[in-house]
Amino acid sequence: GMRNLTLATAESCTGGLLAQRLTAVPGSSRYFLGGAVVYSDALKTTFAGVPAELVATKGPVSAEVARALAEGIRTRTGASLGISITGIAGPGPGSPGPEADKPIGLVYIALADAQSTTVKEFHLSGDRDRIRDTALKAAQSGGHFSEEYRLVQADGSIRWVYTRGRAYLDEDGQPHRNTGVIVDITERKAVEDD
């Protein structure tokens, strides 16, 4: 069931930073399949199957496109999980059209599995580098992003932990007692509670 989870990414405003961070961890090839930097609207369609009309009507920085990116990259790569990041990092405003009135620092991050997709909206502050870095941290952290999956950093490593129910992680990222199954795809093991 939940063993051997794999991950693929579709990034726009972070330009591949999440993939870089994931691949910096030795052994990440066991779970990270790869990703696409879908900076142009056309590549969002080509690489992740996002309908061109959705991008045109909702704008590339939208909850709808973030959802379609995460679901699309998951489907195209055959990964268990797909994560997408799309946003306006500045310094200029969004493109003409649906993006024109969207604020700098607006970022959407989506996480898709076979059953459902979670989309989170962020309003980030700072310059371009800070917005990109904060978006990256938001994608890596779990608490405020997803109740189901958490990308946990511990001891310099990054790992996804799947939790059914609520996760309790102590300061070094180790799972505490938990309802359901904890799956650490870095270690490739499932631990069930008594």
Short mmCIF file of C-alpha atoms in Angstrom, two decimals:
data_model
loop_
_atom_site.label_atom_id
_atom_site.label_comp_id
_atom_site.label_asym_id
_atom_site.label_seq_id
_atom_site.Cartn_x
_atom_site.Cartn_y
_atom_site.Cartn_z
CA GLY A 1 0.00 0.00 0.00
CA MET A 2 1.94 2.96 1.30
CA ARG A 3 5.42 1.49 0.96
CA ASN A 4 7.95 2.81 -1.53
CA LEU A 5 6.33 6.17 -2.15
CA THR A 6 7.85 8.20 -4.95
CA LEU A 7 7.79 11.92 -5.66
CA ALA A 8 7.90 14.16 -8.74
CA THR A 9 7.91 17.96 -8.88
CA ALA A 10 6.65 20.70 -11.19
CA GLU A 11 8.16 24.08 -10.35
CA SER A 12 7.65 27.50 -11.83
CA CYS A 13 8.77 30.43 -9.66
CA THR A 14 11.31 28.35 -7.71
CA GLY A 15 13.07 27.35 -10.94
CA GLY A 16 14.08 23.86 -9.83
CA LEU A 17 15.18 24.73 -6.28
CA LEU A 18 12.98 22.03 -4.76
CA ALA A 19 14.43 19.38 -7.06
CA GLN A 20 17.93 20.63 -6.25
CA ARG A 21 17.24 20.40 -2.53
CA LEU A 22 15.78 16.92 -2.84
CA THR A 23 18.69 15.59 -4.90
CA ALA A 24 21.23 17.06 -2.47
CA VAL A 25 20.35 14.20 -0.13
CA PRO A 26 22.33 10.99 -0.76
CA GLY A 27 20.01 8.14 -1.64
CA SER A 28 17.20 10.40 -2.80
CA SER A 29 17.07 8.47 -6.09
CA ARG A 30 15.16 5.82 -4.15
CA TYR A 31 12.12 8.07 -3.94
CA PHE A 32 12.62 11.21 -6.05
CA LEU A 33 11.86 10.42 -9.70
CA GLY A 34 12.58 13.90 -11.02
CA GLY A 35 10.73 17.00 -12.02
CA ALA A 36 10.13 19.74 -14.52
CA VAL A 37 10.80 23.46 -14.42
CA VAL A 38 7.63 24.67 -16.13
CA TYR A 39 8.44 28.35 -16.34
CA SER A 40 6.53 29.12 -19.52
CA ASP A 41 2.79 28.61 -19.88
CA ALA A 42 3.40 26.34 -22.88
CA LEU A 43 5.60 23.94 -20.89
CA LYS A 44 2.98 23.70 -18.16
CA THR A 45 0.87 22.08 -20.85
CA THR A 46 3.65 20.12 -22.58
CA PHE A 47 5.29 18.63 -19.49
CA ALA A 48 2.43 18.43 -16.99
CA GLY A 49 -0.65 18.28 -19.18
CA VAL A 50 -2.23 21.44 -17.80
CA PRO A 51 -4.99 22.51 -20.21
CA ALA A 52 -3.92 25.65 -22.08
CA GLU A 53 -7.39 27.14 -21.62
CA LEU A 54 -7.09 26.74 -17.84
CA VAL A 55 -3.84 28.70 -17.83
CA ALA A 56 -5.39 31.34 -20.09
CA THR A 57 -8.53 31.82 -17.99
CA LYS A 58 -7.28 31.36 -14.42
CA GLY A 59 -3.69 32.45 -14.94
CA PRO A 60 -0.55 30.40 -14.30
CA VAL A 61 -0.46 31.60 -10.68
CA SER A 62 -3.76 30.16 -9.47
CA ALA A 63 -5.03 27.38 -7.25
CA GLU A 64 -6.50 25.66 -10.30
CA VAL A 65 -3.23 25.59 -12.22
CA ALA A 66 -1.26 24.54 -9.14
CA ARG A 67 -3.65 21.62 -8.70
CA ALA A 68 -3.40 20.64 -12.38
CA LEU A 69 0.41 20.84 -12.27
CA ALA A 70 0.69 18.56 -9.25
CA GLU A 71 -1.79 16.06 -10.65
CA GLY A 72 -0.26 16.23 -14.12
CA ILE A 73 3.36 15.70 -13.10
CA ARG A 74 2.28 12.82 -10.85
CA THR A 75 0.41 11.16 -13.73
CA ARG A 76 3.08 11.80 -16.37
CA THR A 77 5.90 10.39 -14.21
CA GLY A 78 4.00 7.61 -12.51
CA ALA A 79 5.00 8.98 -9.10
CA SER A 80 2.99 8.33 -5.93
CA LEU A 81 3.05 12.04 -5.11
CA GLY A 82 3.22 15.16 -7.26
CA ILE A 83 4.10 18.56 -5.86
CA SER A 84 3.86 21.88 -7.67
CA ILE A 85 4.96 25.43 -6.91
CA THR A 86 3.73 28.43 -8.88
CA GLY A 87 3.91 32.07 -7.85
CA ILE A 88 4.85 35.67 -8.53
CA ALA A 89 8.34 36.27 -7.17
CA GLY A 90 8.73 39.80 -8.52
CA PRO A 91 10.16 42.32 -8.73
CA GLY A 92 7.61 43.18 -11.40
CA PRO A 93 3.91 42.33 -11.29
CA GLY A 94 2.29 39.38 -12.99
CA SER A 95 1.87 39.15 -16.74
CA PRO A 96 -1.02 40.93 -18.45
CA GLY A 97 -4.35 39.13 -18.34
CA PRO A 98 -5.49 37.09 -15.33
CA GLU A 99 -2.20 37.79 -13.49
CA ALA A 100 -2.26 41.58 -13.82
CA ASP A 101 -3.85 42.33 -10.44
CA LYS A 102 -2.24 39.50 -8.45
CA PRO A 103 0.25 40.65 -5.82
CA ILE A 104 3.96 39.93 -5.76
CA GLY A 105 4.53 37.15 -3.25
CA LEU A 106 1.37 35.22 -4.14
CA VAL A 107 2.38 31.55 -4.27
CA TYR A 108 0.38 28.34 -4.61
CA ILE A 109 1.75 24.96 -3.63
CA ALA A 110 -0.14 21.77 -4.40
CA LEU A 111 0.39 18.16 -3.39
CA ALA A 112 -1.38 15.34 -5.23
CA ASP A 113 -1.69 11.66 -4.52
CA ALA A 114 -3.87 9.06 -6.19
CA GLN A 115 -6.90 10.00 -4.10
CA SER A 116 -6.85 13.78 -3.70
CA THR A 117 -4.98 17.03 -4.12
CA THR A 118 -4.28 19.66 -1.48
CA VAL A 119 -3.64 23.26 -2.57
CA LYS A 120 -2.30 25.93 -0.22
CA GLU A 121 -2.17 29.68 -0.90
CA PHE A 122 0.68 31.74 0.51
CA HIS A 123 1.25 35.48 0.65
CA LEU A 124 5.00 35.92 1.03
CA SER A 125 6.99 39.08 1.59
CA GLY A 126 10.48 40.21 0.71
CA ASP A 127 12.51 40.47 -2.46
CA ARG A 128 12.65 37.90 -5.24
CA ASP A 129 15.24 35.68 -3.53
CA ARG A 130 13.40 35.74 -0.22
CA ILE A 131 10.05 34.89 -1.81
CA ARG A 132 11.60 31.98 -3.69
CA ASP A 133 13.37 30.73 -0.57
CA THR A 134 10.25 31.01 1.57
CA ALA A 135 8.20 29.19 -1.06
CA LEU A 136 10.80 26.42 -1.06
CA LYS A 137 10.64 26.12 2.74
CA ALA A 138 6.84 26.05 2.60
CA ALA A 139 6.97 23.19 0.10
CA GLN A 140 9.38 21.29 2.32
CA SER A 141 7.59 21.83 5.61
CA GLY A 142 4.51 19.88 6.47
CA GLY A 143 2.63 21.43 9.31
CA HIS A 144 0.69 24.19 7.64
CA PHE A 145 0.68 22.60 4.20
CA SER A 146 -0.76 19.11 4.36
CA GLU A 147 -2.39 16.96 6.98
CA GLU A 148 -1.60 13.83 5.02
CA TYR A 149 2.00 14.15 3.93
CA ARG A 150 4.90 15.95 5.50
CA LEU A 151 8.28 16.60 3.96
CA VAL A 152 10.46 16.44 7.04
CA GLN A 153 14.04 17.60 7.41
CA ALA A 154 16.12 15.87 10.04
CA ASP A 155 19.87 15.43 10.42
CA GLY A 156 20.43 17.14 7.09
CA SER A 157 18.22 14.73 5.22
CA ILE A 158 14.81 15.30 3.68
CA ARG A 159 12.10 12.72 3.83
CA TRP A 160 8.42 12.40 3.19
CA VAL A 161 6.36 10.98 6.01
CA TYR A 162 2.87 9.79 5.27
CA THR A 163 0.46 9.86 8.17
CA ARG A 164 -3.05 8.59 8.38
CA GLY A 165 -4.61 10.86 10.93
CA ARG A 166 -2.41 13.33 12.77
CA ALA A 167 1.35 13.35 12.87
CA TYR A 168 3.37 14.15 15.93
CA LEU A 169 6.97 14.93 15.15
CA ASP A 170 9.48 15.84 17.81
CA GLU A 171 12.21 18.41 17.36
CA ASP A 172 14.53 16.23 15.30
CA GLY A 173 11.73 15.11 13.02
CA GLN A 174 11.24 11.66 14.50
CA PRO A 175 7.65 10.41 14.47
CA HIS A 176 5.99 10.08 17.83
CA ARG A 177 3.01 7.88 18.56
CA ASN A 178 0.63 8.37 15.73
CA THR A 179 -2.77 7.23 14.58
CA GLY A 180 -2.35 4.94 11.62
CA VAL A 181 0.75 4.18 9.62
CA ILE A 182 3.94 6.18 9.38
CA VAL A 183 5.81 5.63 6.16
CA ASP A 184 9.29 7.03 5.75
CA ILE A 185 10.12 6.66 2.08
CA THR A 186 13.77 7.48 2.63
CA GLU A 187 14.11 4.45 4.85
CA ARG A 188 11.53 2.48 2.90
CA LYS A 189 9.76 1.14 5.93
CA ALA A 190 6.30 1.27 7.41
CA VAL A 191 5.77 1.37 11.15
CA GLU A 192 2.39 0.55 12.65
CA ASP A 193 1.32 1.50 16.12
CA ASP A 194 0.24 -1.10 18.65
#
